[in-house]
Amino acid sequence: MGKLIKNVTENVYNVIPKPSKPFVDIKRIKCIGGKGGDGALAFSKHGPHHLLGPGLPVGGRGGNGGSVYAEPIKKLNERSDFSTIPSVVTAKHGSTGKGNRIRGNNGEDIILKMPIGSLIYKFEPFGDLENWRNLCDNWTKTLIADFDSTECERVLLASGGLGGLGNNFRYFKP
């Protein structure tokens, strides 16, 4: 009797279809560019004949923050919906500059792959930003991009910040 119940339950589980991932064709995405890195405050060491005050300024600039871009999917067989794109996309921040005029590293850019036929709008908020998710339908929107074919180019959604200046401004132009 135990084997019969076991066989019946195994067959029932094989018949029930597994739920598939839902198809997402509309999505609100908040894009945030990375912040620029801080400039360094550094001074060179003195030689043996100069012993007063700090040395020459040799602080490097901070790296630029990363940007967020969107581009159409080139291959037609790739999954073409928005289920893999997160709701909030933040690019990497730039790193801090270093001494000896060494510049910080730039933040990485993020490229969102959009399906062909996508329309990208910029929402302009108004009034109080509390409960913004419920109020988004009444915001004014501006068309930024229309990916109607694979020949469309990359579109900038959020730009990264500039890196800070180091203290070597006398010797190095930004």
PDB file of N, CA and C in Angstrom, residues 2-53:
ATOM      1  N   GLY A   2       1.969   1.251   0.754  1.00  0.00           N
ATOM      2  CA  GLY A   2       2.861   2.402   0.824  1.00  0.00           C
ATOM      3  C   GLY A   2       3.506   2.701  -0.513  1.00  0.00           C
ATOM      4  N   LYS A   3       3.882   1.641  -1.276  1.00  0.00           N
ATOM      5  CA  LYS A   3       4.509   1.858  -2.577  1.00  0.00           C
ATOM      6  C   LYS A   3       3.513   2.439  -3.571  1.00  0.00           C
ATOM      7  N   LEU A   4       2.266   2.031  -3.485  1.00  0.00           N
ATOM      8  CA  LEU A   4       1.239   2.536  -4.390  1.00  0.00           C
ATOM      9  C   LEU A   4       1.023   4.035  -4.183  1.00  0.00           C
ATOM     10  N   ILE A   5       0.950   4.478  -2.935  1.00  0.00           N
ATOM     11  CA  ILE A   5       0.764   5.907  -2.640  1.00  0.00           C
ATOM     12  C   ILE A   5       1.980   6.697  -3.112  1.00  0.00           C
ATOM     13  N   LYS A   6       3.168   6.141  -2.909  1.00  0.00           N
ATOM     14  CA  LYS A   6       4.390   6.824  -3.324  1.00  0.00           C
ATOM     15  C   LYS A   6       4.417   6.999  -4.844  1.00  0.00           C
ATOM     16  N   ASN A   7       4.055   5.974  -5.598  1.00  0.00           N
ATOM     17  CA  ASN A   7       4.042   6.056  -7.058  1.00  0.00           C
ATOM     18  C   ASN A   7       2.989   7.045  -7.553  1.00  0.00           C
ATOM     19  N   VAL A   8       1.830   7.071  -6.914  1.00  0.00           N
ATOM     20  CA  VAL A   8       0.769   7.987  -7.327  1.00  0.00           C
ATOM     21  C   VAL A   8       1.197   9.431  -7.089  1.00  0.00           C
ATOM     22  N   THR A   9       1.813   9.716  -5.929  1.00  0.00           N
ATOM     23  CA  THR A   9       2.217  11.098  -5.643  1.00  0.00           C
ATOM     24  C   THR A   9       3.350  11.544  -6.562  1.00  0.00           C
ATOM     25  N   GLU A  10       4.269  10.656  -6.931  1.00  0.00           N
ATOM     26  CA  GLU A  10       5.337  11.023  -7.859  1.00  0.00           C
ATOM     27  C   GLU A  10       4.763  11.361  -9.227  1.00  0.00           C
ATOM     28  N   ASN A  11       3.762  10.605  -9.679  1.00  0.00           N
ATOM     29  CA  ASN A  11       3.147  10.870 -10.974  1.00  0.00           C
ATOM     30  C   ASN A  11       2.362  12.184 -10.969  1.00  0.00           C
ATOM     31  N   VAL A  12       1.732  12.515  -9.848  1.00  0.00           N
ATOM     32  CA  VAL A  12       0.969  13.760  -9.761  1.00  0.00           C
ATOM     33  C   VAL A  12       1.910  14.958  -9.870  1.00  0.00           C
ATOM     34  N   TYR A  13       3.065  14.884  -9.214  1.00  0.00           N
ATOM     35  CA  TYR A  13       4.012  15.998  -9.278  1.00  0.00           C
ATOM     36  C   TYR A  13       4.583  16.176 -10.681  1.00  0.00           C
ATOM     37  N   ASN A  14       4.704  15.118 -11.439  1.00  0.00           N
ATOM     38  CA  ASN A  14       5.219  15.231 -12.801  1.00  0.00           C
ATOM     39  C   ASN A  14       4.204  15.857 -13.750  1.00  0.00           C
ATOM     40  N   VAL A  15       2.909  15.742 -13.452  1.00  0.00           N
ATOM     41  CA  VAL A  15       1.861  16.253 -14.325  1.00  0.00           C
ATOM     42  C   VAL A  15       1.639  17.748 -14.110  1.00  0.00           C
ATOM     43  N   ILE A  16       1.778  18.239 -12.872  1.00  0.00           N
ATOM     44  CA  ILE A  16       1.505  19.640 -12.566  1.00  0.00           C
ATOM     45  C   ILE A  16       2.574  20.516 -13.224  1.00  0.00           C
ATOM     46  N   PRO A  17       2.185  21.476 -14.048  1.00  0.00           N
ATOM     47  CA  PRO A  17       3.189  22.333 -14.700  1.00  0.00           C
ATOM     48  C   PRO A  17       3.826  23.292 -13.696  1.00  0.00           C
ATOM     49  N   LYS A  18       5.102  23.565 -13.918  1.00  0.00           N
ATOM     50  CA  LYS A  18       5.806  24.501 -13.051  1.00  0.00           C
ATOM     51  C   LYS A  18       5.471  25.925 -13.492  1.00  0.00           C
ATOM     52  N   PRO A  19       5.338  26.837 -12.538  1.00  0.00           N
ATOM     53  CA  PRO A  19       5.008  28.215 -12.927  1.00  0.00           C
ATOM     54  C   PRO A  19       6.178  28.853 -13.676  1.00  0.00           C
ATOM     55  N   SER A  20       5.860  29.588 -14.721  1.00  0.00           N
ATOM     56  CA  SER A  20       6.899  30.257 -15.503  1.00  0.00           C
ATOM     57  C   SER A  20       7.041  31.698 -15.023  1.00  0.00           C
ATOM     58  N   LYS A  21       8.113  32.329 -15.440  1.00  0.00           N
ATOM     59  CA  LYS A  21       8.366  33.710 -15.075  1.00  0.00           C
ATOM     60  C   LYS A  21       7.400  34.602 -15.850  1.00  0.00           C
ATOM     61  N   PRO A  22       6.783  35.582 -15.194  1.00  0.00           N
ATOM     62  CA  PRO A  22       5.838  36.436 -15.921  1.00  0.00           C
ATOM     63  C   PRO A  22       6.553  37.336 -16.922  1.00  0.00           C
ATOM     64  N   PHE A  23       5.875  37.642 -17.998  1.00  0.00           N
ATOM     65  CA  PHE A  23       6.411  38.517 -19.036  1.00  0.00           C
ATOM     66  C   PHE A  23       6.162  39.963 -18.614  1.00  0.00           C
ATOM     67  N   VAL A  24       7.220  40.758 -18.556  1.00  0.00           N
ATOM     68  CA  VAL A  24       7.121  42.153 -18.124  1.00  0.00           C
ATOM     69  C   VAL A  24       7.359  43.043 -19.337  1.00  0.00           C
ATOM     70  N   ASP A  25       6.356  43.851 -19.698  1.00  0.00           N
ATOM     71  CA  ASP A  25       6.518  44.707 -20.868  1.00  0.00           C
ATOM     72  C   ASP A  25       6.503  46.193 -20.528  1.00  0.00           C
ATOM     73  N   ILE A  26       6.275  46.544 -19.272  1.00  0.00           N
ATOM     74  CA  ILE A  26       6.331  47.942 -18.849  1.00  0.00           C
ATOM     75  C   ILE A  26       7.010  47.985 -17.490  1.00  0.00           C
ATOM     76  N   LYS A  27       7.924  48.933 -17.299  1.00  0.00           N
ATOM     77  CA  LYS A  27       8.644  48.985 -16.025  1.00  0.00           C
ATOM     78  C   LYS A  27       9.145  50.396 -15.783  1.00  0.00           C
ATOM     79  N   ARG A  28       9.030  50.840 -14.528  1.00  0.00           N
ATOM     80  CA  ARG A  28       9.620  52.113 -14.112  1.00  0.00           C
ATOM     81  C   ARG A  28      10.981  51.825 -13.520  1.00  0.00           C
ATOM     82  N   ILE A  29      11.998  52.492 -14.055  1.00  0.00           N
ATOM     83  CA  ILE A  29      13.375  52.265 -13.608  1.00  0.00           C
ATOM     84  C   ILE A  29      13.951  53.605 -13.168  1.00  0.00           C
ATOM     85  N   LYS A  30      14.505  53.634 -11.969  1.00  0.00           N
ATOM     86  CA  LYS A  30      15.174  54.836 -11.476  1.00  0.00           C
ATOM     87  C   LYS A  30      16.659  54.682 -11.751  1.00  0.00           C
ATOM     88  N   CYS A  31      17.238  55.587 -12.543  1.00  0.00           N
ATOM     89  CA  CYS A  31      18.657  55.524 -12.921  1.00  0.00           C
ATOM     90  C   CYS A  31      19.425  56.602 -12.171  1.00  0.00           C
ATOM     91  N   ILE A  32      20.519  56.195 -11.535  1.00  0.00           N
ATOM     92  CA  ILE A  32      21.342  57.111 -10.749  1.00  0.00           C
ATOM     93  C   ILE A  32      22.780  56.981 -11.220  1.00  0.00           C
ATOM     94  N   GLY A  33      23.388  58.102 -11.603  1.00  0.00           N
ATOM     95  CA  GLY A  33      24.794  58.107 -11.995  1.00  0.00           C
ATOM     96  C   GLY A  33      25.688  58.050 -10.767  1.00  0.00           C
ATOM     97  N   GLY A  34      26.910  57.559 -10.952  1.00  0.00           N
ATOM     98  CA  GLY A  34      27.850  57.455  -9.841  1.00  0.00           C
ATOM     99  C   GLY A  34      28.427  58.808  -9.460  1.00  0.00           C
ATOM    100  N   LYS A  35      28.803  58.938  -8.216  1.00  0.00           N
ATOM    101  CA  LYS A  35      29.415  60.175  -7.731  1.00  0.00           C
ATOM    102  C   LYS A  35      30.892  60.187  -8.098  1.00  0.00           C
ATOM    103  N   GLY A  36      31.414  61.372  -8.325  1.00  0.00           N
ATOM    104  CA  GLY A  36      32.842  61.508  -8.592  1.00  0.00           C
ATOM    105  C   GLY A  36      33.642  61.340  -7.308  1.00  0.00           C
ATOM    106  N   GLY A  37      34.852  60.820  -7.439  1.00  0.00           N
ATOM    107  CA  GLY A  37      35.705  60.619  -6.271  1.00  0.00           C
ATOM    108  C   GLY A  37      36.290  61.928  -5.765  1.00  0.00           C
ATOM    109  N   ASP A  38      36.705  61.931  -4.522  1.00  0.00           N
ATOM    110  CA  ASP A  38      37.299  63.118  -3.915  1.00  0.00           C
ATOM    111  C   ASP A  38      38.729  63.301  -4.400  1.00  0.00           C
ATOM    112  N   GLY A  39      39.146  64.555  -4.507  1.00  0.00           N
ATOM    113  CA  GLY A  39      40.538  64.855  -4.823  1.00  0.00           C
ATOM    114  C   GLY A  39      41.403  64.634  -3.592  1.00  0.00           C
ATOM    115  N   ALA A  40      42.673  64.353  -3.807  1.00  0.00           N
ATOM    116  CA  ALA A  40      43.577  64.063  -2.692  1.00  0.00           C
ATOM    117  C   ALA A  40      44.279  65.339  -2.229  1.00  0.00           C
ATOM    118  N   LEU A  41      44.550  65.391  -0.946  1.00  0.00           N
ATOM    119  CA  LEU A  41      45.325  66.464  -0.346  1.00  0.00           C
ATOM    120  C   LEU A  41      46.642  65.852   0.096  1.00  0.00           C
ATOM    121  N   ALA A  42      47.692  66.088  -0.674  1.00  0.00           N
ATOM    122  CA  ALA A  42      48.988  65.470  -0.382  1.00  0.00           C
ATOM    123  C   ALA A  42      50.102  66.453  -0.714  1.00  0.00           C
ATOM    124  N   PHE A  43      51.202  66.318   0.006  1.00  0.00           N
ATOM    125  CA  PHE A  43      52.370  67.171  -0.206  1.00  0.00           C
ATOM    126  C   PHE A  43      53.596  66.299  -0.365  1.00  0.00           C
ATOM    127  N   SER A  44      54.567  66.796  -1.154  1.00  0.00           N
ATOM    128  CA  SER A  44      55.803  66.039  -1.345  1.00  0.00           C
ATOM    129  C   SER A  44      56.709  66.228  -0.132  1.00  0.00           C
ATOM    130  N   LYS A  45      57.647  65.324   0.010  1.00  0.00           N
ATOM    131  CA  LYS A  45      58.606  65.425   1.112  1.00  0.00           C
ATOM    132  C   LYS A  45      59.655  66.474   0.773  1.00  0.00           C
ATOM    133  N   HIS A  46      60.255  67.024   1.825  1.00  0.00           N
ATOM    134  CA  HIS A  46      61.307  68.026   1.651  1.00  0.00           C
ATOM    135  C   HIS A  46      62.637  67.354   1.379  1.00  0.00           C
ATOM    136  N   GLY A  47      63.471  68.081   0.669  1.00  0.00           N
ATOM    137  CA  GLY A  47      64.866  67.671   0.573  1.00  0.00           C
ATOM    138  C   GLY A  47      65.589  68.102   1.846  1.00  0.00           C
ATOM    139  N   PRO A  48      66.833  67.736   2.019  1.00  0.00           N
ATOM    140  CA  PRO A  48      67.540  68.081   3.252  1.00  0.00           C
ATOM    141  C   PRO A  48      67.791  69.580   3.405  1.00  0.00           C
ATOM    142  N   HIS A  49      67.749  70.361   2.320  1.00  0.00           N
ATOM    143  CA  HIS A  49      68.043  71.784   2.435  1.00  0.00           C
ATOM    144  C   HIS A  49      66.790  72.629   2.684  1.00  0.00           C
ATOM    145  N   HIS A  50      65.579  72.083   2.514  1.00  0.00           N
ATOM    146  CA  HIS A  50      64.333  72.800   2.797  1.00  0.00           C
ATOM    147  C   HIS A  50      63.635  72.096   3.950  1.00  0.00           C
ATOM    148  N   LEU A  51      63.605  72.728   5.098  1.00  0.00           N
ATOM    149  CA  LEU A  51      63.000  72.070   6.252  1.00  0.00           C
ATOM    150  C   LEU A  51      61.792  72.811   6.796  1.00  0.00           C
ATOM    151  N   LEU A  52      61.413  73.951   6.235  1.00  0.00           N
ATOM    152  CA  LEU A  52      60.298  74.718   6.765  1.00  0.00           C
ATOM    153  C   LEU A  52      59.056  74.537   5.897  1.00  0.00           C
ATOM    154  N   GLY A  53      57.893  74.415   6.529  1.00  0.00           N
ATOM    155  CA  GLY A  53      56.619  74.360   5.833  1.00  0.00           C
ATOM    156  C   GLY A  53      56.396  73.052   5.094  1.00  0.00           C
TER     157      GLY A  53
END
